[in-house]
Amino acid sequence: MSKFSKNDKKYKTHADLVNDLGEKKALEWYTQEVFDTLKAQTLEEEERLGFNKKANYMFWSKIATWTNNEAAALTLNIAPENLNAIAIQGFSCGLREYSQTLLLYNALNNIIANAIEAERIKVTVSGKIHPSDYFELLDSLNIPFPPTLKNTIKKPIGRTKGAEGINDDASIQYMNELITNKKALNPNKAAKMAYEKFGQTGASMSADLRRLTEKYKKFYGD
């Protein structure tokens, strides 16, 4: 197909396009054609990087605190493990400005950062935020968010004082992600990292670590 085409007509050169449509209409059409092409390429790039992968709300609702990036991605109903700094670095530079997903993601990150600086949101020692505080912020700014996510978080997540154990299913899934992404070298290390993320106070740490390690090996092997 010729580079210049509109409806059933094809043009060998840009001059033919101008002669047929007139210079102004030709420019308008060509500008729209370029924009449509860039938009299509941007959507292909987002799909390649996994931006179309939906977030697992049941898993993330069990995480006691989120990073700014995780909160922003979850608000867009995108899996945080797919929409992050590493993925964005892999996004073609010439297409980033055309991605509505990245535009919203960066805007949400800025909103969170500004809220933290203004002390509208408290952060943990590790620099993370509590989901309930984040939802209150979005409510105050009339920013929509997936109701399914909020409905799964009705009280602080994680183990509360005096509770027996931590959420094994979420912990083991997290362990598998750590090992798959080579952030933990073995199940023992992954169990410790999962305990740090999910555990608070309550049952014996050693008992939790032993149980998580054994369950992981049962499901995924050594």
PDB file of C-alpha atoms in Angstrom:
ATOM      1  CA  MET A   1       0.000   0.000   0.000  1.00  0.00           C
ATOM      2  CA  SER A   2       1.223   3.504  -0.802  1.00  0.00           C
ATOM      3  CA  LYS A   3       2.451   5.581   2.092  1.00  0.00           C
ATOM      4  CA  PHE A   4      -0.157   8.242   1.334  1.00  0.00           C
ATOM      5  CA  SER A   5      -3.675   6.861   1.212  1.00  0.00           C
ATOM      6  CA  LYS A   6      -7.124   8.092   2.184  1.00  0.00           C
ATOM      7  CA  ASN A   7     -10.280   6.040   1.839  1.00  0.00           C
ATOM      8  CA  ASP A   8      -9.987   4.262  -1.541  1.00  0.00           C
ATOM      9  CA  LYS A   9      -7.484   6.711  -3.006  1.00  0.00           C
ATOM     10  CA  LYS A  10      -3.752   6.137  -2.970  1.00  0.00           C
ATOM     11  CA  TYR A  11      -1.073   8.727  -3.551  1.00  0.00           C
ATOM     12  CA  LYS A  12       2.437   8.059  -4.730  1.00  0.00           C
ATOM     13  CA  THR A  13       3.809  11.329  -3.374  1.00  0.00           C
ATOM     14  CA  HIS A  14       2.889  13.998  -0.863  1.00  0.00           C
ATOM     15  CA  ALA A  15       2.431  16.396  -3.749  1.00  0.00           C
ATOM     16  CA  ASP A  16      -0.334  14.210  -5.185  1.00  0.00           C
ATOM     17  CA  LEU A  17      -2.073  14.288  -1.810  1.00  0.00           C
ATOM     18  CA  VAL A  18      -1.871  18.097  -1.680  1.00  0.00           C
ATOM     19  CA  ASN A  19      -3.094  18.491  -5.268  1.00  0.00           C
ATOM     20  CA  ASP A  20      -6.150  16.354  -4.569  1.00  0.00           C
ATOM     21  CA  LEU A  21      -7.147  17.599  -1.112  1.00  0.00           C
ATOM     22  CA  GLY A  22      -5.628  21.043  -0.962  1.00  0.00           C
ATOM     23  CA  GLU A  23      -2.701  22.020   1.242  1.00  0.00           C
ATOM     24  CA  LYS A  24      -4.687  22.741   4.427  1.00  0.00           C
ATOM     25  CA  LYS A  25      -6.783  19.559   4.339  1.00  0.00           C
ATOM     26  CA  ALA A  26      -3.777  17.509   3.364  1.00  0.00           C
ATOM     27  CA  LEU A  27      -1.862  18.836   6.366  1.00  0.00           C
ATOM     28  CA  GLU A  28      -4.808  18.163   8.692  1.00  0.00           C
ATOM     29  CA  TRP A  29      -5.178  14.629   7.366  1.00  0.00           C
ATOM     30  CA  TYR A  30      -1.455  13.919   7.495  1.00  0.00           C
ATOM     31  CA  THR A  31      -1.179  15.242  11.074  1.00  0.00           C
ATOM     32  CA  GLN A  32      -4.070  13.013  12.157  1.00  0.00           C
ATOM     33  CA  GLU A  33      -2.540  10.067  10.296  1.00  0.00           C
ATOM     34  CA  VAL A  34       0.758  10.515  12.141  1.00  0.00           C
ATOM     35  CA  PHE A  35      -1.022  10.883  15.482  1.00  0.00           C
ATOM     36  CA  ASP A  36      -3.084   7.741  14.890  1.00  0.00           C
ATOM     37  CA  THR A  37       0.077   5.836  13.988  1.00  0.00           C
ATOM     38  CA  LEU A  38       1.880   7.004  17.124  1.00  0.00           C
ATOM     39  CA  LYS A  39      -1.144   6.168  19.255  1.00  0.00           C
ATOM     40  CA  ALA A  40      -1.302   2.654  17.815  1.00  0.00           C
ATOM     41  CA  GLN A  41       2.430   2.171  18.382  1.00  0.00           C
ATOM     42  CA  THR A  42       2.054   3.410  21.958  1.00  0.00           C
ATOM     43  CA  LEU A  43      -0.725   0.913  22.674  1.00  0.00           C
ATOM     44  CA  GLU A  44       1.434  -1.860  21.207  1.00  0.00           C
ATOM     45  CA  GLU A  45       4.302  -0.773  23.444  1.00  0.00           C
ATOM     46  CA  GLU A  46       2.060  -0.770  26.527  1.00  0.00           C
ATOM     47  CA  GLU A  47       0.872  -4.270  25.672  1.00  0.00           C
ATOM     48  CA  ARG A  48       4.443  -5.457  25.127  1.00  0.00           C
ATOM     49  CA  LEU A  49       5.437  -4.231  28.587  1.00  0.00           C
ATOM     50  CA  GLY A  50       2.353  -5.760  30.220  1.00  0.00           C
ATOM     51  CA  PHE A  51       0.531  -2.545  31.107  1.00  0.00           C
ATOM     52  CA  ASN A  52      -2.701  -4.329  30.200  1.00  0.00           C
ATOM     53  CA  LYS A  53      -2.228  -6.896  32.977  1.00  0.00           C
ATOM     54  CA  LYS A  54      -4.891  -6.318  35.631  1.00  0.00           C
ATOM     55  CA  ALA A  55      -3.947  -6.001  39.284  1.00  0.00           C
ATOM     56  CA  ASN A  56      -4.605  -8.904  41.646  1.00  0.00           C
ATOM     57  CA  TYR A  57      -6.703  -7.030  44.191  1.00  0.00           C
ATOM     58  CA  MET A  58      -7.149  -9.993  46.500  1.00  0.00           C
ATOM     59  CA  PHE A  59      -3.366 -10.254  46.820  1.00  0.00           C
ATOM     60  CA  TRP A  60      -2.686  -6.535  47.202  1.00  0.00           C
ATOM     61  CA  SER A  61      -5.493  -6.070  49.713  1.00  0.00           C
ATOM     62  CA  LYS A  62      -3.487  -8.279  52.057  1.00  0.00           C
ATOM     63  CA  ILE A  63      -0.391  -6.064  51.823  1.00  0.00           C
ATOM     64  CA  ALA A  64      -0.225  -3.810  54.879  1.00  0.00           C
ATOM     65  CA  THR A  65       1.501  -0.907  53.140  1.00  0.00           C
ATOM     66  CA  TRP A  66       2.212   0.182  49.584  1.00  0.00           C
ATOM     67  CA  THR A  67       4.936   2.153  47.888  1.00  0.00           C
ATOM     68  CA  ASN A  68       3.897   5.284  45.983  1.00  0.00           C
ATOM     69  CA  ASN A  69       4.412   3.434  42.700  1.00  0.00           C
ATOM     70  CA  GLU A  70       2.299   0.473  43.812  1.00  0.00           C
ATOM     71  CA  ALA A  71      -0.539   2.756  44.905  1.00  0.00           C
ATOM     72  CA  ALA A  72      -0.485   4.620  41.586  1.00  0.00           C
ATOM     73  CA  ALA A  73      -0.475   1.418  39.538  1.00  0.00           C
ATOM     74  CA  LEU A  74      -3.288  -0.135  41.591  1.00  0.00           C
ATOM     75  CA  THR A  75      -5.414   2.976  41.105  1.00  0.00           C
ATOM     76  CA  LEU A  76      -5.128   2.388  37.362  1.00  0.00           C
ATOM     77  CA  ASN A  77      -5.974  -1.321  37.858  1.00  0.00           C
ATOM     78  CA  ILE A  78      -2.579  -2.368  36.522  1.00  0.00           C
ATOM     79  CA  ALA A  79      -0.357  -4.979  38.163  1.00  0.00           C
ATOM     80  CA  PRO A  80       2.393  -3.027  40.009  1.00  0.00           C
ATOM     81  CA  GLU A  81       4.945  -5.662  39.052  1.00  0.00           C
ATOM     82  CA  ASN A  82       4.344  -4.671  35.403  1.00  0.00           C
ATOM     83  CA  LEU A  83       4.041  -0.906  35.800  1.00  0.00           C
ATOM     84  CA  ASN A  84       7.172   0.269  37.587  1.00  0.00           C
ATOM     85  CA  ALA A  85      10.387   2.222  37.081  1.00  0.00           C
ATOM     86  CA  ILE A  86      12.137  -0.686  35.350  1.00  0.00           C
ATOM     87  CA  ALA A  87       9.285  -1.151  32.874  1.00  0.00           C
ATOM     88  CA  ILE A  88       9.120   2.570  32.138  1.00  0.00           C
ATOM     89  CA  GLN A  89      12.828   2.594  31.325  1.00  0.00           C
ATOM     90  CA  GLY A  90      12.093  -0.024  28.682  1.00  0.00           C
ATOM     91  CA  PHE A  91       9.361   2.140  27.140  1.00  0.00           C
ATOM     92  CA  SER A  92      10.466   3.644  23.828  1.00  0.00           C
ATOM     93  CA  CYS A  93      11.466   7.236  24.580  1.00  0.00           C
ATOM     94  CA  GLY A  94       9.738   8.622  21.495  1.00  0.00           C
ATOM     95  CA  LEU A  95       6.387   7.161  22.562  1.00  0.00           C
ATOM     96  CA  ARG A  96       6.305   7.939  26.286  1.00  0.00           C
ATOM     97  CA  GLU A  97       4.610  11.317  25.870  1.00  0.00           C
ATOM     98  CA  TYR A  98       1.745   9.676  23.959  1.00  0.00           C
ATOM     99  CA  SER A  99       0.976   7.122  26.673  1.00  0.00           C
ATOM    100  CA  GLN A 100      -2.082   8.068  28.697  1.00  0.00           C
ATOM    101  CA  THR A 101      -1.192   5.323  31.161  1.00  0.00           C
ATOM    102  CA  LEU A 102       2.200   6.855  31.916  1.00  0.00           C
ATOM    103  CA  LEU A 103       0.667  10.333  32.093  1.00  0.00           C
ATOM    104  CA  LEU A 104      -1.830   9.241  34.753  1.00  0.00           C
ATOM    105  CA  TYR A 105       0.747   7.111  36.563  1.00  0.00           C
ATOM    106  CA  ASN A 106       3.182  10.031  36.868  1.00  0.00           C
ATOM    107  CA  ALA A 107       0.383  12.387  37.905  1.00  0.00           C
ATOM    108  CA  LEU A 108      -0.717  10.049  40.705  1.00  0.00           C
ATOM    109  CA  ASN A 109       2.863   9.670  41.896  1.00  0.00           C
ATOM    110  CA  ASN A 110       3.197  13.450  42.061  1.00  0.00           C
ATOM    111  CA  ILE A 111      -0.061  13.752  43.985  1.00  0.00           C
ATOM    112  CA  ILE A 112       1.117  11.188  46.539  1.00  0.00           C
ATOM    113  CA  ALA A 113       4.544  12.812  46.892  1.00  0.00           C
ATOM    114  CA  ASN A 114       2.979  16.239  47.424  1.00  0.00           C
ATOM    115  CA  ALA A 115       0.538  14.825  49.989  1.00  0.00           C
ATOM    116  CA  ILE A 116       3.396  13.234  51.920  1.00  0.00           C
ATOM    117  CA  GLU A 117       5.379  16.465  51.846  1.00  0.00           C
ATOM    118  CA  ALA A 118       2.321  18.359  53.096  1.00  0.00           C
ATOM    119  CA  GLU A 119       1.863  15.672  55.790  1.00  0.00           C
ATOM    120  CA  ARG A 120      -1.578  14.741  54.493  1.00  0.00           C
ATOM    121  CA  ILE A 121      -0.400  11.128  54.366  1.00  0.00           C
ATOM    122  CA  LYS A 122       1.793   9.474  56.963  1.00  0.00           C
ATOM    123  CA  VAL A 123       4.603   7.202  55.832  1.00  0.00           C
ATOM    124  CA  THR A 124       6.100   4.205  57.571  1.00  0.00           C
ATOM    125  CA  VAL A 125       9.744   3.906  58.540  1.00  0.00           C
ATOM    126  CA  SER A 126      10.344   2.149  55.226  1.00  0.00           C
ATOM    127  CA  GLY A 127       8.716   5.032  53.346  1.00  0.00           C
ATOM    128  CA  LYS A 128       5.451   3.289  52.473  1.00  0.00           C
ATOM    129  CA  ILE A 129       1.845   4.413  52.878  1.00  0.00           C
ATOM    130  CA  HIS A 130      -1.266   2.763  54.299  1.00  0.00           C
ATOM    131  CA  PRO A 131      -4.032   1.997  51.768  1.00  0.00           C
ATOM    132  CA  SER A 132      -6.751   3.514  53.970  1.00  0.00           C
ATOM    133  CA  ASP A 133      -4.870   6.832  54.132  1.00  0.00           C
ATOM    134  CA  TYR A 134      -4.404   6.773  50.390  1.00  0.00           C
ATOM    135  CA  PHE A 135      -8.100   6.215  49.729  1.00  0.00           C
ATOM    136  CA  GLU A 136      -8.977   9.123  52.025  1.00  0.00           C
ATOM    137  CA  LEU A 137      -6.639  11.319  49.988  1.00  0.00           C
ATOM    138  CA  LEU A 138      -8.241  10.267  46.701  1.00  0.00           C
ATOM    139  CA  ASP A 139     -11.701  10.863  48.156  1.00  0.00           C
ATOM    140  CA  SER A 140     -10.748  14.376  49.245  1.00  0.00           C
ATOM    141  CA  LEU A 141      -9.482  15.159  45.736  1.00  0.00           C
ATOM    142  CA  ASN A 142     -12.451  13.509  43.972  1.00  0.00           C
ATOM    143  CA  ILE A 143     -10.105  11.157  42.147  1.00  0.00           C
ATOM    144  CA  PRO A 144     -11.843   7.919  41.095  1.00  0.00           C
ATOM    145  CA  PHE A 145     -10.386   4.530  41.915  1.00  0.00           C
ATOM    146  CA  PRO A 146     -11.540   0.952  41.392  1.00  0.00           C
ATOM    147  CA  PRO A 147     -14.271   0.284  44.001  1.00  0.00           C
ATOM    148  CA  THR A 148     -13.366  -3.408  44.021  1.00  0.00           C
ATOM    149  CA  LEU A 149      -9.976  -2.560  45.480  1.00  0.00           C
ATOM    150  CA  LYS A 150     -11.349  -0.324  48.225  1.00  0.00           C
ATOM    151  CA  ASN A 151     -14.036  -2.839  49.138  1.00  0.00           C
ATOM    152  CA  THR A 152     -11.417  -5.504  49.830  1.00  0.00           C
ATOM    153  CA  ILE A 153      -9.716  -3.222  52.355  1.00  0.00           C
ATOM    154  CA  LYS A 154     -12.096  -2.696  55.233  1.00  0.00           C
ATOM    155  CA  LYS A 155      -9.527  -2.615  57.991  1.00  0.00           C
ATOM    156  CA  PRO A 156      -5.741  -2.455  58.346  1.00  0.00           C
ATOM    157  CA  ILE A 157      -4.136  -5.342  56.505  1.00  0.00           C
ATOM    158  CA  GLY A 158      -1.484  -7.679  57.858  1.00  0.00           C
ATOM    159  CA  ARG A 159      -1.231  -9.326  61.225  1.00  0.00           C
ATOM    160  CA  THR A 160      -2.529  -7.290  64.112  1.00  0.00           C
ATOM    161  CA  LYS A 161      -1.311  -7.554  67.654  1.00  0.00           C
ATOM    162  CA  GLY A 162      -2.190 -10.906  69.171  1.00  0.00           C
ATOM    163  CA  ALA A 163      -3.074 -12.527  65.849  1.00  0.00           C
ATOM    164  CA  GLU A 164      -1.990 -16.059  65.105  1.00  0.00           C
ATOM    165  CA  GLY A 165       0.324 -16.203  62.126  1.00  0.00           C
ATOM    166  CA  ILE A 166       0.375 -14.287  58.883  1.00  0.00           C
ATOM    167  CA  ASN A 167      -1.442 -14.788  55.607  1.00  0.00           C
ATOM    168  CA  ASP A 168       0.292 -17.838  54.174  1.00  0.00           C
ATOM    169  CA  ASP A 169      -1.242 -17.688  50.678  1.00  0.00           C
ATOM    170  CA  ALA A 170      -0.191 -14.095  50.075  1.00  0.00           C
ATOM    171  CA  SER A 171       3.212 -14.732  51.628  1.00  0.00           C
ATOM    172  CA  ILE A 172       3.936 -17.776  49.460  1.00  0.00           C
ATOM    173  CA  GLN A 173       2.842 -15.958  46.311  1.00  0.00           C
ATOM    174  CA  TYR A 174       5.137 -13.093  47.284  1.00  0.00           C
ATOM    175  CA  MET A 175       7.983 -15.558  47.918  1.00  0.00           C
ATOM    176  CA  ASN A 176       7.510 -17.018  44.456  1.00  0.00           C
ATOM    177  CA  GLU A 177       7.657 -13.552  42.897  1.00  0.00           C
ATOM    178  CA  LEU A 178      10.871 -12.793  44.809  1.00  0.00           C
ATOM    179  CA  ILE A 179      12.571 -15.995  43.672  1.00  0.00           C
ATOM    180  CA  THR A 180      11.277 -15.721  40.090  1.00  0.00           C
ATOM    181  CA  ASN A 181      12.593 -12.167  39.828  1.00  0.00           C
ATOM    182  CA  LYS A 182      15.854 -13.235  41.509  1.00  0.00           C
ATOM    183  CA  LYS A 183      15.344 -10.884  44.440  1.00  0.00           C
ATOM    184  CA  ALA A 184      15.745 -13.830  46.803  1.00  0.00           C
ATOM    185  CA  LEU A 185      18.207 -16.653  46.218  1.00  0.00           C
ATOM    186  CA  ASN A 186      16.339 -19.382  48.087  1.00  0.00           C
ATOM    187  CA  PRO A 187      13.077 -20.107  49.941  1.00  0.00           C
ATOM    188  CA  ASN A 188      14.612 -19.329  53.345  1.00  0.00           C
ATOM    189  CA  LYS A 189      15.601 -15.833  52.262  1.00  0.00           C
ATOM    190  CA  ALA A 190      12.271 -15.312  50.530  1.00  0.00           C
ATOM    191  CA  ALA A 191      10.411 -16.383  53.688  1.00  0.00           C
ATOM    192  CA  LYS A 192      12.283 -13.781  55.734  1.00  0.00           C
ATOM    193  CA  MET A 193      11.446 -11.071  53.215  1.00  0.00           C
ATOM    194  CA  ALA A 194       7.801 -12.161  53.186  1.00  0.00           C
ATOM    195  CA  TYR A 195       7.728 -12.075  56.979  1.00  0.00           C
ATOM    196  CA  GLU A 196       9.111  -8.533  56.953  1.00  0.00           C
ATOM    197  CA  LYS A 197       6.389  -7.472  54.520  1.00  0.00           C
ATOM    198  CA  PHE A 198       3.386  -9.256  56.038  1.00  0.00           C
ATOM    199  CA  GLY A 199       4.285  -9.988  59.656  1.00  0.00           C
ATOM    200  CA  GLN A 200       3.909  -7.658  62.597  1.00  0.00           C
ATOM    201  CA  THR A 201       3.466  -9.101  66.053  1.00  0.00           C
ATOM    202  CA  GLY A 202       1.949 -12.293  67.379  1.00  0.00           C
ATOM    203  CA  ALA A 203       3.083 -15.824  66.684  1.00  0.00           C
ATOM    204  CA  SER A 204       6.687 -16.943  66.752  1.00  0.00           C
ATOM    205  CA  MET A 205       8.795 -15.624  63.888  1.00  0.00           C
ATOM    206  CA  SER A 206      10.764 -18.866  63.652  1.00  0.00           C
ATOM    207  CA  ALA A 207       7.555 -20.886  63.442  1.00  0.00           C
ATOM    208  CA  ASP A 208       6.227 -18.626  60.670  1.00  0.00           C
ATOM    209  CA  LEU A 209       9.455 -18.856  58.687  1.00  0.00           C
ATOM    210  CA  ARG A 210       9.630 -22.623  59.002  1.00  0.00           C
ATOM    211  CA  ARG A 211       6.001 -23.061  57.959  1.00  0.00           C
ATOM    212  CA  LEU A 212       6.287 -20.714  54.964  1.00  0.00           C
ATOM    213  CA  THR A 213       9.481 -22.382  53.765  1.00  0.00           C
ATOM    214  CA  GLU A 214       7.949 -25.849  54.013  1.00  0.00           C
ATOM    215  CA  LYS A 215       4.773 -24.792  52.221  1.00  0.00           C
ATOM    216  CA  TYR A 216       6.740 -23.084  49.476  1.00  0.00           C
ATOM    217  CA  LYS A 217       8.843 -26.182  48.845  1.00  0.00           C
ATOM    218  CA  LYS A 218       5.695 -28.298  48.773  1.00  0.00           C
ATOM    219  CA  PHE A 219       4.099 -26.071  46.124  1.00  0.00           C
ATOM    220  CA  TYR A 220       7.122 -25.079  44.043  1.00  0.00           C
ATOM    221  CA  GLY A 221       9.897 -27.485  45.027  1.00  0.00           C
ATOM    222  CA  ASP A 222      13.395 -26.579  46.209  1.00  0.00           C
TER     223      ASP A 222
END
